[in-house]
Coordinates of C-alpha atoms in Angstrom, one line a residue:
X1 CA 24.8 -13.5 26.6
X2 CA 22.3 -10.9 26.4
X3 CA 19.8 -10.9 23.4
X4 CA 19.5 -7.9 21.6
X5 CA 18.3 -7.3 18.0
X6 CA 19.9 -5.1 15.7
X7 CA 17.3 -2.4 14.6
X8 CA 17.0 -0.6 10.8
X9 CA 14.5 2.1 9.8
X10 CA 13.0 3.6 6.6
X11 CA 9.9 5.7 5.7
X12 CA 8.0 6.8 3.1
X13 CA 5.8 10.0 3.1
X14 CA 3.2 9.8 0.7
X15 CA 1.5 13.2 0.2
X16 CA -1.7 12.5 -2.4
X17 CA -3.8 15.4 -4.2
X18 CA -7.4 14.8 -4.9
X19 CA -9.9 17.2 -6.8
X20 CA -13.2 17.1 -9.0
X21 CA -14.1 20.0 -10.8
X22 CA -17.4 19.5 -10.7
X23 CA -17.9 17.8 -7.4
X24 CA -19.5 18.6 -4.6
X25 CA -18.0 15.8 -2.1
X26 CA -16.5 12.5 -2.4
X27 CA -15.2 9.6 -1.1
X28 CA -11.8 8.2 -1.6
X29 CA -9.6 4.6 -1.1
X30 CA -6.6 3.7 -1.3
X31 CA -5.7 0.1 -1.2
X32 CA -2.2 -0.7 -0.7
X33 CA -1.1 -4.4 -1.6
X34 CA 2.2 -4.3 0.2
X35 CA 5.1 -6.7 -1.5
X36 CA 7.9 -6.5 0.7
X37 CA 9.9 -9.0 -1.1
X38 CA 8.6 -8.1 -4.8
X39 CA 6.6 -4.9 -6.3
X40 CA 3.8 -3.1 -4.3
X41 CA 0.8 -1.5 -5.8
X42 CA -2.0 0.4 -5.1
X43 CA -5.3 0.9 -6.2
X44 CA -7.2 4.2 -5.9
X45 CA -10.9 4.5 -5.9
X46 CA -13.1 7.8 -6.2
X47 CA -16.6 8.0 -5.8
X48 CA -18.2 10.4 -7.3
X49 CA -21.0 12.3 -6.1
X50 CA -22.8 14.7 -8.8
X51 CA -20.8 12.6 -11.7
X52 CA -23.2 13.9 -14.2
X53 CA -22.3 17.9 -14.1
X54 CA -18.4 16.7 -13.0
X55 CA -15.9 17.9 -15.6
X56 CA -12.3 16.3 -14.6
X57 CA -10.8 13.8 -12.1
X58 CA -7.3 14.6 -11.0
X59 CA -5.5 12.9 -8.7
X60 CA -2.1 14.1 -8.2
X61 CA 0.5 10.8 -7.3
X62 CA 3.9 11.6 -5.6
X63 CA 6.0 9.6 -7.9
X64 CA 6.4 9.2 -11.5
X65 CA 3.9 6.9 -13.2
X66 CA 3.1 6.9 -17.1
X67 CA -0.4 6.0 -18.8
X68 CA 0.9 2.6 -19.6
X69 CA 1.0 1.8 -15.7
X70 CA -2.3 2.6 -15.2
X71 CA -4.6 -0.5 -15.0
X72 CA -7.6 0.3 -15.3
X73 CA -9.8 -2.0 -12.6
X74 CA -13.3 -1.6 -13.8
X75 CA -13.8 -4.4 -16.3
X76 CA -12.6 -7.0 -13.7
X77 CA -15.6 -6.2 -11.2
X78 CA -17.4 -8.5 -14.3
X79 CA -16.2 -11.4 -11.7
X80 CA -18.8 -11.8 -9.2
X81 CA -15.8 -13.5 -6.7
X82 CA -14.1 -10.0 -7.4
X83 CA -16.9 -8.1 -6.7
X84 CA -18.3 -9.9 -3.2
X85 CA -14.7 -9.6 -1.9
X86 CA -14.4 -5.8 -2.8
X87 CA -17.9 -4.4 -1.6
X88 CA -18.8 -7.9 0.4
X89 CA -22.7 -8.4 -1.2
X90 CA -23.7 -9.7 -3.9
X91 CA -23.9 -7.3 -6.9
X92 CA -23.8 -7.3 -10.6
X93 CA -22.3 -5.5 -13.0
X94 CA -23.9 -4.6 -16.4
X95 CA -20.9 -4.3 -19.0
X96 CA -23.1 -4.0 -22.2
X97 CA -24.1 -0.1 -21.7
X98 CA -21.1 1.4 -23.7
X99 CA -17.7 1.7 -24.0
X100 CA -17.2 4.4 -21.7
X101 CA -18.9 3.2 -18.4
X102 CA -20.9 0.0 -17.0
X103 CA -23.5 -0.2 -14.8
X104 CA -23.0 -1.6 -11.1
X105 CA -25.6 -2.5 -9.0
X106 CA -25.9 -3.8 -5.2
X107 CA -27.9 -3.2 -2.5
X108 CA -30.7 -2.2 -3.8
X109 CA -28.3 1.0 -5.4
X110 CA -27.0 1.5 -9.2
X111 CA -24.1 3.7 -10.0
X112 CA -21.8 4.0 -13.2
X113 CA -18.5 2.9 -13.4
X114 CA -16.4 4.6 -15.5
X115 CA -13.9 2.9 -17.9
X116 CA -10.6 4.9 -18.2
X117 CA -9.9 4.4 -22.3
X118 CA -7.3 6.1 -23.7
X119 CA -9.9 8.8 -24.9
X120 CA -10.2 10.1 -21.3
X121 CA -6.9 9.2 -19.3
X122 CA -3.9 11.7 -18.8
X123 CA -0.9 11.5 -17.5
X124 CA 1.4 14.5 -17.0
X125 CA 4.7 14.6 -14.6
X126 CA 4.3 17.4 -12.4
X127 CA 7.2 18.5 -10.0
X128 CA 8.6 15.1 -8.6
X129 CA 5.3 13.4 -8.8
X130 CA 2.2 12.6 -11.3
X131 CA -0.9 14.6 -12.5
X132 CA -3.6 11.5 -13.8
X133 CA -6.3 13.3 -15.2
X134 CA -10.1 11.7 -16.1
X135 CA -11.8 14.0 -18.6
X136 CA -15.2 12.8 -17.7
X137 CA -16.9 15.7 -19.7
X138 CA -15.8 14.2 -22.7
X139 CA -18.7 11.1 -21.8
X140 CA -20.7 12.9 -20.1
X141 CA -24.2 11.6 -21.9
X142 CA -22.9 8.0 -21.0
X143 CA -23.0 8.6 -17.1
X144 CA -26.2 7.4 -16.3
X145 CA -26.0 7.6 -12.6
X146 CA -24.7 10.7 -10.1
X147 CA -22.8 8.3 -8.5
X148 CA -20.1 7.0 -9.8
X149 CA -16.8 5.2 -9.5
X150 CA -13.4 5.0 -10.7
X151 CA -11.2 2.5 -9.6
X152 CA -7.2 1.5 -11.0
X153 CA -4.1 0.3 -10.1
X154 CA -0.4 1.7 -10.3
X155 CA 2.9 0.6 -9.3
X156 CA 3.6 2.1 -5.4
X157 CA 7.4 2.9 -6.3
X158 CA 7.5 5.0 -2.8
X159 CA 7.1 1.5 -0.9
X160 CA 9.1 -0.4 -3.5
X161 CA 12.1 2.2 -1.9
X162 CA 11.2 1.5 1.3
X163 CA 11.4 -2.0 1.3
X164 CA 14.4 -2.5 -0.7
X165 CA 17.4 -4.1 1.4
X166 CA 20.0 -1.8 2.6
X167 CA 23.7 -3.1 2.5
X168 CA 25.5 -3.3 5.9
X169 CA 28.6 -0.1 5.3
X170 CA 29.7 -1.0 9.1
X171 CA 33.0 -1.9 9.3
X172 CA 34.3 -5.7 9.3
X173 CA 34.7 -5.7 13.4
X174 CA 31.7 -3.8 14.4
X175 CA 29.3 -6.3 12.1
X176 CA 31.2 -9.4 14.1
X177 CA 30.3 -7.9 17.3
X178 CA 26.8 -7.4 16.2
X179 CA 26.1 -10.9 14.4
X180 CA 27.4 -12.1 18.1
X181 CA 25.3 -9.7 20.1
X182 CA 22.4 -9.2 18.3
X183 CA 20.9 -13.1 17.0
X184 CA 17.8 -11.0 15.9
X185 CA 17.0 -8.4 13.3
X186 CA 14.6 -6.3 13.2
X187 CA 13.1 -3.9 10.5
X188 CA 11.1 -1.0 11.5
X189 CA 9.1 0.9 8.3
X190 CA 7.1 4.0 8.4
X191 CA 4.2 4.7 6.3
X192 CA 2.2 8.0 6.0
X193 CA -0.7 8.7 3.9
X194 CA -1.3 12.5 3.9
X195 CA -4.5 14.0 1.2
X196 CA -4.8 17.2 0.1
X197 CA -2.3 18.3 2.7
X198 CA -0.1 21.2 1.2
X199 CA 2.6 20.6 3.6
X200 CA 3.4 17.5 1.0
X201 CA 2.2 18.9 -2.2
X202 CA 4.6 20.6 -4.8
X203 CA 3.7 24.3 -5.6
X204 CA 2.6 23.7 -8.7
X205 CA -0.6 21.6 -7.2
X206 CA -1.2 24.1 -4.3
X207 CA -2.2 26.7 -7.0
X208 CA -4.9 25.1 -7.8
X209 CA -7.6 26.8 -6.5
X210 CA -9.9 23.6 -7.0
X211 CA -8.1 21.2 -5.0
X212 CA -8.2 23.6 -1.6
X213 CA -12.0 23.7 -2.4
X214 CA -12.4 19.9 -2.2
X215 CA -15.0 18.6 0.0
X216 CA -13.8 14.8 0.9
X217 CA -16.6 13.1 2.8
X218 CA -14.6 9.8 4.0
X219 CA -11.5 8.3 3.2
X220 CA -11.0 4.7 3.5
X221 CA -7.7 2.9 3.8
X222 CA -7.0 -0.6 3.3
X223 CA -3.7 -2.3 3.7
X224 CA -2.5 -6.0 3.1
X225 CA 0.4 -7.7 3.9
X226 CA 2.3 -10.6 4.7
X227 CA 1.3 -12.3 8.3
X228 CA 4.8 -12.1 9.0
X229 CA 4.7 -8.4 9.2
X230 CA 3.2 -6.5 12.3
X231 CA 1.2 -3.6 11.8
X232 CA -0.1 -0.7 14.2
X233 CA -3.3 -1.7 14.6
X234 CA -5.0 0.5 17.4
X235 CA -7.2 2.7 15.4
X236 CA -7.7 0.1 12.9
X237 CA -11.9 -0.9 12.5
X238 CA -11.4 -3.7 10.7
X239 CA -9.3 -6.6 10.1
X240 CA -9.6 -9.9 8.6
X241 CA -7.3 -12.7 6.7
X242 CA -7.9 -12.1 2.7
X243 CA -9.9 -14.5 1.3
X244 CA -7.8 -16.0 -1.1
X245 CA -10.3 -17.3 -3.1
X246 CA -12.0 -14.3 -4.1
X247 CA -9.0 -12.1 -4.6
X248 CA -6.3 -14.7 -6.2
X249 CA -7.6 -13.4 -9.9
X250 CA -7.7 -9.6 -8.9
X251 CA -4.4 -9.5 -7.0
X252 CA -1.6 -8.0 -8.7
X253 CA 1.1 -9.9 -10.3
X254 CA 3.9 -11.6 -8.3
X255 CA 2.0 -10.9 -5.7
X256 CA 0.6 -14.1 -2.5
X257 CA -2.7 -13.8 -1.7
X258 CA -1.9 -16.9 1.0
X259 CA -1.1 -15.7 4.9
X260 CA -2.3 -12.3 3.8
X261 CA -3.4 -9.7 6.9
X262 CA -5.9 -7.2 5.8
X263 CA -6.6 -4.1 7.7
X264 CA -8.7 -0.9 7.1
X265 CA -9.0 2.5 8.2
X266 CA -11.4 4.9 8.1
X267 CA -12.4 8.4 8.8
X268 CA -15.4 10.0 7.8
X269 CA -16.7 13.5 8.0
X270 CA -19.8 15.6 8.1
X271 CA -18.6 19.1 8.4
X272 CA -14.8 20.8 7.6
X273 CA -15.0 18.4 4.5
X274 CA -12.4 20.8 3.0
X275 CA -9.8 19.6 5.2
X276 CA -6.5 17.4 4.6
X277 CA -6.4 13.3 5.8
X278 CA -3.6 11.8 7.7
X279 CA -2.6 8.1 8.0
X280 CA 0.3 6.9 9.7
X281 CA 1.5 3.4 9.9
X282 CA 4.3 1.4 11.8
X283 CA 5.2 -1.9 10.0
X284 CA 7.7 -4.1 12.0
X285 CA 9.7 -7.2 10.7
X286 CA 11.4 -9.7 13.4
X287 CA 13.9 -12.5 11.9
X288 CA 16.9 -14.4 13.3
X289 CA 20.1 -14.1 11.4
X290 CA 21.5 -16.4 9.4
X291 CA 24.9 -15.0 10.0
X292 CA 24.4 -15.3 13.6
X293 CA 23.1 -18.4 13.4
X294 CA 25.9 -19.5 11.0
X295 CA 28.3 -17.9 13.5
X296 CA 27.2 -19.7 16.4
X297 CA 27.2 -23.2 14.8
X298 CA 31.1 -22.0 14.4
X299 CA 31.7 -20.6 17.7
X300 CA 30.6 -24.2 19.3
X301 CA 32.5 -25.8 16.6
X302 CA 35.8 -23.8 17.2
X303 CA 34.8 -24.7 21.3
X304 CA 34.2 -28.2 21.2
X305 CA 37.2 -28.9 18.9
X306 CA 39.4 -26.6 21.1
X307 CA 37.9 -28.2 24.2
X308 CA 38.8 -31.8 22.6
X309 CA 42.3 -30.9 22.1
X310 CA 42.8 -29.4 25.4
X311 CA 41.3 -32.7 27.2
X312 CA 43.9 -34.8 25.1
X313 CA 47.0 -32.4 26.1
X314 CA 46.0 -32.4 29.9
X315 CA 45.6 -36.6 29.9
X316 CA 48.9 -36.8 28.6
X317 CA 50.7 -34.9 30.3
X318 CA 49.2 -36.7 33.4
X319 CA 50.5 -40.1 31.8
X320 CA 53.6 -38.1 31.1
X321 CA 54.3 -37.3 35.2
X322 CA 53.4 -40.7 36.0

Protein backbone atom coordinates (compact mmCIF):
# COMPACT_ATOMS: atom_id res chain seq x y z
CA UNK A 1 0.00 0.00 0.00
CA UNK A 2 1.27 3.29 -0.94
CA UNK A 3 1.96 5.80 1.84
CA UNK A 4 0.55 9.10 1.40
CA UNK A 5 -0.32 11.75 3.99
CA UNK A 6 -3.34 13.63 4.03
CA UNK A 7 -2.45 17.40 3.72
CA UNK A 8 -4.46 20.61 5.54
CA UNK A 9 -3.63 24.33 5.19
CA UNK A 10 -4.27 27.63 6.98
CA UNK A 11 -2.77 31.12 7.04
CA UNK A 12 -2.65 34.09 8.69
CA UNK A 13 -1.73 37.55 7.14
CA UNK A 14 -0.62 39.82 9.72
CA UNK A 15 -0.41 43.35 8.31
CA UNK A 16 1.28 45.69 11.47
CA UNK A 17 1.36 49.69 11.41
CA UNK A 18 4.22 51.36 13.06
CA UNK A 19 4.74 55.24 13.54
CA UNK A 20 6.51 57.85 16.10
CA UNK A 21 5.56 61.25 15.74
CA UNK A 22 8.56 62.46 16.75
CA UNK A 23 11.00 59.97 15.38
CA UNK A 24 13.41 60.06 13.14
CA UNK A 25 14.08 56.11 12.73
CA UNK A 26 13.61 53.07 14.67
CA UNK A 27 13.95 49.72 15.22
CA UNK A 28 11.26 47.16 15.70
CA UNK A 29 10.68 43.27 17.14
CA UNK A 30 8.27 41.19 17.14
CA UNK A 31 8.59 38.04 19.11
CA UNK A 32 6.18 35.45 18.44
CA UNK A 33 5.75 32.61 21.23
CA UNK A 34 3.83 30.18 19.10
CA UNK A 35 1.29 27.77 21.13
CA UNK A 36 -0.07 25.50 18.80
CA UNK A 37 -1.86 23.49 21.24
CA UNK A 38 -2.83 26.49 23.72
CA UNK A 39 -2.67 30.58 23.30
CA UNK A 40 0.11 32.36 21.38
CA UNK A 41 1.43 35.73 22.18
CA UNK A 42 3.54 38.24 21.05
CA UNK A 43 5.65 40.72 22.28
CA UNK A 44 6.45 43.95 20.43
CA UNK A 45 9.47 46.05 21.01
CA UNK A 46 10.32 49.74 19.70
CA UNK A 47 13.33 51.36 20.06
CA UNK A 48 13.33 54.66 20.00
CA UNK A 49 15.74 56.94 18.53
CA UNK A 50 15.23 60.86 19.49
CA UNK A 51 12.79 59.62 22.52
CA UNK A 52 13.31 62.90 24.11
CA UNK A 53 11.44 65.31 21.33
CA UNK A 54 9.06 61.97 20.39
CA UNK A 55 5.44 62.82 21.13
CA UNK A 56 3.26 59.36 20.56
CA UNK A 57 3.91 55.67 19.88
CA UNK A 58 1.31 54.00 17.77
CA UNK A 59 1.32 50.80 16.70
CA UNK A 60 -1.61 49.69 14.85
CA UNK A 61 -2.41 45.62 15.66
CA UNK A 62 -4.71 43.67 13.16
CA UNK A 63 -7.00 42.24 15.66
CA UNK A 64 -8.94 43.35 18.53
CA UNK A 65 -6.94 43.71 21.77
CA UNK A 66 -8.17 45.91 24.83
CA UNK A 67 -5.76 47.78 27.54
CA UNK A 68 -6.29 45.05 29.94
CA UNK A 69 -4.32 42.62 27.49
CA UNK A 70 -1.56 44.59 27.27
CA UNK A 71 1.35 43.40 29.67
CA UNK A 72 3.50 45.64 29.99
CA UNK A 73 7.24 43.84 29.87
CA UNK A 74 9.48 46.40 31.30
CA UNK A 75 9.46 45.78 35.00
CA UNK A 76 10.46 42.08 34.40
CA UNK A 77 13.90 43.00 32.70
CA UNK A 78 14.53 43.66 36.83
CA UNK A 79 15.53 39.75 36.43
CA UNK A 80 19.04 39.58 35.42
CA UNK A 81 18.21 35.68 33.97
CA UNK A 82 15.54 37.70 31.90
CA UNK A 83 17.64 40.16 30.80
CA UNK A 84 20.91 37.96 29.61
CA UNK A 85 18.45 35.73 27.65
CA UNK A 86 16.77 38.79 25.86
CA UNK A 87 19.86 41.09 24.86
CA UNK A 88 22.53 37.98 25.76
CA UNK A 89 25.15 40.39 28.11
CA UNK A 90 25.09 41.15 31.20
CA UNK A 91 23.18 44.41 32.04
CA UNK A 92 21.33 46.05 34.77
CA UNK A 93 18.48 47.68 35.11
CA UNK A 94 17.96 50.77 37.41
CA UNK A 95 14.15 50.62 38.56
CA UNK A 96 14.37 53.41 41.21
CA UNK A 97 14.32 56.53 38.68
CA UNK A 98 10.50 57.09 38.60
CA UNK A 99 7.39 55.76 37.88
CA UNK A 100 7.34 56.43 34.37
CA UNK A 101 10.66 54.82 33.00
CA UNK A 102 13.86 52.85 34.31
CA UNK A 103 17.11 53.03 33.37
CA UNK A 104 18.85 50.08 31.39
CA UNK A 105 22.28 49.72 30.94
CA UNK A 106 24.68 47.16 28.98
CA UNK A 107 27.44 47.43 27.01
CA UNK A 108 28.94 50.10 27.97
CA UNK A 109 25.26 51.98 26.62
CA UNK A 110 22.28 53.43 28.94
CA UNK A 111 18.89 53.93 27.51
CA UNK A 112 15.28 54.50 29.16
CA UNK A 113 12.82 52.12 29.33
CA UNK A 114 9.49 53.30 29.37
CA UNK A 115 6.83 51.87 31.70
CA UNK A 116 3.34 51.80 30.00
CA UNK A 117 0.94 53.01 33.16
CA UNK A 118 -2.42 53.59 32.60
CA UNK A 119 -1.53 57.37 32.39
CA UNK A 120 0.10 56.86 28.93
CA UNK A 121 -1.47 53.64 27.35
CA UNK A 122 -4.49 53.73 24.73
CA UNK A 123 -6.29 51.44 23.20
CA UNK A 124 -8.84 52.32 20.45
CA UNK A 125 -10.42 49.63 17.80
CA UNK A 126 -9.86 50.83 14.55
CA UNK A 127 -11.44 49.08 11.37
CA UNK A 128 -11.00 45.22 12.18
CA UNK A 129 -7.92 45.74 14.17
CA UNK A 130 -6.23 47.96 17.19
CA UNK A 131 -4.74 51.46 17.56
CA UNK A 132 -2.29 51.18 21.02
CA UNK A 133 -1.14 54.43 21.52
CA UNK A 134 1.96 55.62 24.04
CA UNK A 135 1.66 59.25 24.86
CA UNK A 136 5.23 59.68 25.67
CA UNK A 137 4.91 63.57 25.79
CA UNK A 138 2.96 63.28 28.70
CA UNK A 139 6.70 62.14 30.64
CA UNK A 140 8.65 63.67 28.63
CA UNK A 141 11.05 65.28 31.57
CA UNK A 142 11.41 61.59 32.80
CA UNK A 143 13.19 60.23 29.52
CA UNK A 144 16.61 60.66 30.43
CA UNK A 145 18.13 58.98 27.44
CA UNK A 146 17.32 59.47 23.34
CA UNK A 147 17.15 55.98 23.19
CA UNK A 148 14.63 54.33 24.43
CA UNK A 149 12.53 51.18 24.65
CA UNK A 150 9.19 49.82 24.85
CA UNK A 151 8.52 46.40 25.14
CA UNK A 152 4.78 44.31 25.96
CA UNK A 153 3.01 41.50 25.29
CA UNK A 154 -0.63 40.74 23.74
CA UNK A 155 -2.56 37.86 23.01
CA UNK A 156 -1.69 36.79 19.02
CA UNK A 157 -5.54 35.90 18.33
CA UNK A 158 -4.56 35.73 14.35
CA UNK A 159 -2.31 32.51 15.16
CA UNK A 160 -4.68 31.32 17.90
CA UNK A 161 -7.23 30.95 14.46
CA UNK A 162 -4.72 29.45 12.69
CA UNK A 163 -3.99 26.76 14.78
CA UNK A 164 -7.29 25.78 15.93
CA UNK A 165 -8.28 22.16 14.70
CA UNK A 166 -10.60 22.04 11.79
CA UNK A 167 -13.33 19.25 11.81
CA UNK A 168 -13.19 16.64 9.07
CA UNK A 169 -16.94 17.70 6.79
CA UNK A 170 -15.80 14.70 4.24
CA UNK A 171 -18.26 12.31 3.89
CA UNK A 172 -18.33 8.87 6.03
CA UNK A 173 -16.65 6.80 2.91
CA UNK A 174 -14.18 9.24 1.57
CA UNK A 175 -12.59 9.65 5.40
CA UNK A 176 -12.40 5.52 5.45
CA UNK A 177 -10.53 5.61 2.30
CA UNK A 178 -8.25 8.28 3.53
CA UNK A 179 -7.61 6.89 7.23
CA UNK A 180 -6.57 3.59 4.92
CA UNK A 181 -4.52 5.51 2.40
CA UNK A 182 -3.06 8.15 4.05
CA UNK A 183 -1.36 6.68 7.80
CA UNK A 184 0.12 10.24 7.97
CA UNK A 185 -1.18 13.73 8.52
CA UNK A 186 0.24 16.57 7.79
CA UNK A 187 -0.44 20.28 8.64
CA UNK A 188 0.83 23.00 6.54
CA UNK A 189 0.50 26.81 8.19
CA UNK A 190 1.34 30.09 6.67
CA UNK A 191 2.64 33.01 8.44
CA UNK A 192 3.19 36.54 7.09
CA UNK A 193 4.46 39.52 8.85
CA UNK A 194 3.93 42.61 6.62
CA UNK A 195 4.89 46.52 8.40
CA UNK A 196 3.74 49.50 7.28
CA UNK A 197 2.56 47.87 4.15
CA UNK A 198 -0.74 49.57 2.94
CA UNK A 199 -1.75 46.65 0.95
CA UNK A 200 -2.79 45.20 4.65
CA UNK A 201 -3.65 48.29 6.44
CA UNK A 202 -7.43 49.56 6.78
CA UNK A 203 -8.05 53.08 5.26
CA UNK A 204 -8.38 54.56 8.23
CA UNK A 205 -4.43 53.96 9.14
CA UNK A 206 -3.25 54.77 5.49
CA UNK A 207 -4.45 58.42 6.11
CA UNK A 208 -2.09 58.96 8.35
CA UNK A 209 0.32 60.99 6.91
CA UNK A 210 2.91 60.06 9.73
CA UNK A 211 2.96 56.41 9.34
CA UNK A 212 3.99 56.74 5.32
CA UNK A 213 6.81 59.11 6.69
CA UNK A 214 8.26 56.38 9.04
CA UNK A 215 11.87 55.75 8.70
CA UNK A 216 12.32 51.90 10.20
CA UNK A 217 16.02 51.20 10.38
CA UNK A 218 15.82 47.27 11.13
CA UNK A 219 13.26 44.91 11.94
CA UNK A 220 13.99 41.95 13.91
CA UNK A 221 11.89 38.84 14.05
CA UNK A 222 12.03 36.14 16.41
CA UNK A 223 9.91 33.02 16.46
CA UNK A 224 9.63 29.97 18.92
CA UNK A 225 8.08 26.92 18.73
CA UNK A 226 7.64 23.46 19.56
CA UNK A 227 10.63 21.08 18.12
CA UNK A 228 8.03 19.13 16.70
CA UNK A 229 7.18 21.83 14.33
CA UNK A 230 9.38 22.53 11.16
CA UNK A 231 9.98 25.91 10.15
CA UNK A 232 11.41 27.54 6.84
CA UNK A 233 14.56 28.24 7.85
CA UNK A 234 16.71 29.40 4.71
CA UNK A 235 17.04 33.06 5.35
CA UNK A 236 16.93 32.63 8.95
CA UNK A 237 20.62 34.10 10.79
CA UNK A 238 20.03 32.61 13.81
CA UNK A 239 18.80 29.74 15.54
CA UNK A 240 19.25 28.13 18.79
CA UNK A 241 17.17 25.85 21.49
CA UNK A 242 15.64 28.41 24.19
CA UNK A 243 17.37 28.32 27.19
CA UNK A 244 14.88 27.30 29.46
CA UNK A 245 16.33 28.42 32.38
CA UNK A 246 16.49 32.04 31.65
CA UNK A 247 13.12 32.38 29.98
CA UNK A 248 10.82 29.83 32.23
CA UNK A 249 9.79 33.13 34.42
CA UNK A 250 9.35 35.46 31.40
CA UNK A 251 7.42 33.02 29.13
CA UNK A 252 3.89 33.52 28.91
CA UNK A 253 1.32 31.49 30.64
CA UNK A 254 0.47 27.94 29.64
CA UNK A 255 3.07 28.19 27.65
CA UNK A 256 6.65 25.13 27.54
CA UNK A 257 9.71 26.62 27.43
CA UNK A 258 11.15 22.63 27.17
CA UNK A 259 11.98 21.36 23.29
CA UNK A 260 11.53 24.97 22.34
CA UNK A 261 13.26 25.99 18.59
CA UNK A 262 14.16 29.59 18.39
CA UNK A 263 14.67 31.35 15.24
CA UNK A 264 15.28 35.00 14.17
CA UNK A 265 15.12 37.11 11.30
CA UNK A 266 16.45 40.19 10.36
CA UNK A 267 16.67 42.87 7.90
CA UNK A 268 18.25 45.99 8.32
CA UNK A 269 18.50 49.17 6.27
CA UNK A 270 20.54 52.22 5.57
CA UNK A 271 18.72 54.05 2.87
CA UNK A 272 14.65 53.71 1.63
CA UNK A 273 14.06 53.44 5.47
CA UNK A 274 10.51 54.61 4.51
CA UNK A 275 9.68 51.45 3.02
CA UNK A 276 7.27 48.47 4.11
CA UNK A 277 8.90 44.88 5.74
CA UNK A 278 7.87 41.45 4.66
CA UNK A 279 8.15 38.17 6.52
CA UNK A 280 6.91 34.97 5.36
CA UNK A 281 6.90 31.74 7.06
CA UNK A 282 6.02 27.98 6.35
CA UNK A 283 5.33 25.98 9.52
CA UNK A 284 4.79 22.19 8.87
CA UNK A 285 3.35 19.52 11.29
CA UNK A 286 3.96 15.61 10.43
CA UNK A 287 1.85 12.96 12.81
CA UNK A 288 0.57 9.40 12.32
CA UNK A 289 -3.04 8.91 12.77
CA UNK A 290 -4.57 7.42 15.39
CA UNK A 291 -7.50 6.51 13.34
CA UNK A 292 -5.30 4.84 10.99
CA UNK A 293 -3.47 3.38 13.32
CA UNK A 294 -6.61 2.22 15.25
CA UNK A 295 -7.87 1.03 11.83
CA UNK A 296 -5.15 -1.07 11.00
CA UNK A 297 -4.89 -2.89 14.29
CA UNK A 298 -8.65 -3.75 13.04
CA UNK A 299 -8.07 -4.58 9.58
CA UNK A 300 -5.35 -7.42 10.90
CA UNK A 301 -7.75 -8.24 13.49
CA UNK A 302 -10.78 -8.79 11.05
CA UNK A 303 -7.73 -10.79 8.69
CA UNK A 304 -6.34 -12.99 11.10
CA UNK A 305 -9.71 -14.00 12.63
CA UNK A 306 -11.18 -14.38 9.02
CA UNK A 307 -8.07 -16.28 8.03
CA UNK A 308 -8.55 -18.65 11.28
CA UNK A 309 -11.96 -19.46 10.31
CA UNK A 310 -11.27 -20.19 6.85
CA UNK A 311 -8.22 -22.66 7.79
CA UNK A 312 -10.76 -24.47 10.14
CA UNK A 313 -13.57 -24.80 7.19
CA UNK A 314 -10.94 -26.01 4.65
CA UNK A 315 -9.47 -28.93 7.27
CA UNK A 316 -12.81 -30.08 7.67
CA UNK A 317 -14.02 -30.42 4.78
CA UNK A 318 -10.74 -32.35 3.90
CA UNK A 319 -11.70 -34.77 6.96
CA UNK A 320 -15.12 -34.54 5.52
CA UNK A 321 -13.99 -36.21 1.91
CA UNK A 322 -11.95 -38.65 3.53
Amino acid sequence: MKSLSIKTRKFADDGWGIWIDGDDRSTIYLNEWINPKGKSYVDIGVRIYGAKEANELNIYVPFEITENEITDLSVELEDRDILRGLFNTNGIVDTEKNEFTSELKYDGRMVSLINLSKEILKAKRIAEGTVITAALNKIQQHITSDEAYVIFRIPHRTLDEVFTPQMNVRGSIERLKELISSPTVTQKYGYSIRINEARLLPKEINKIEVLHQQRIRKALITISIDEEYELNDSNCYRIRRMEEDLYINYAPPGYTCSDVITYQWVEERDKNMKAHFNFYFDIVHSKISPKSVLLYMLIILITAVAGSALYDLIKNIIIVLH
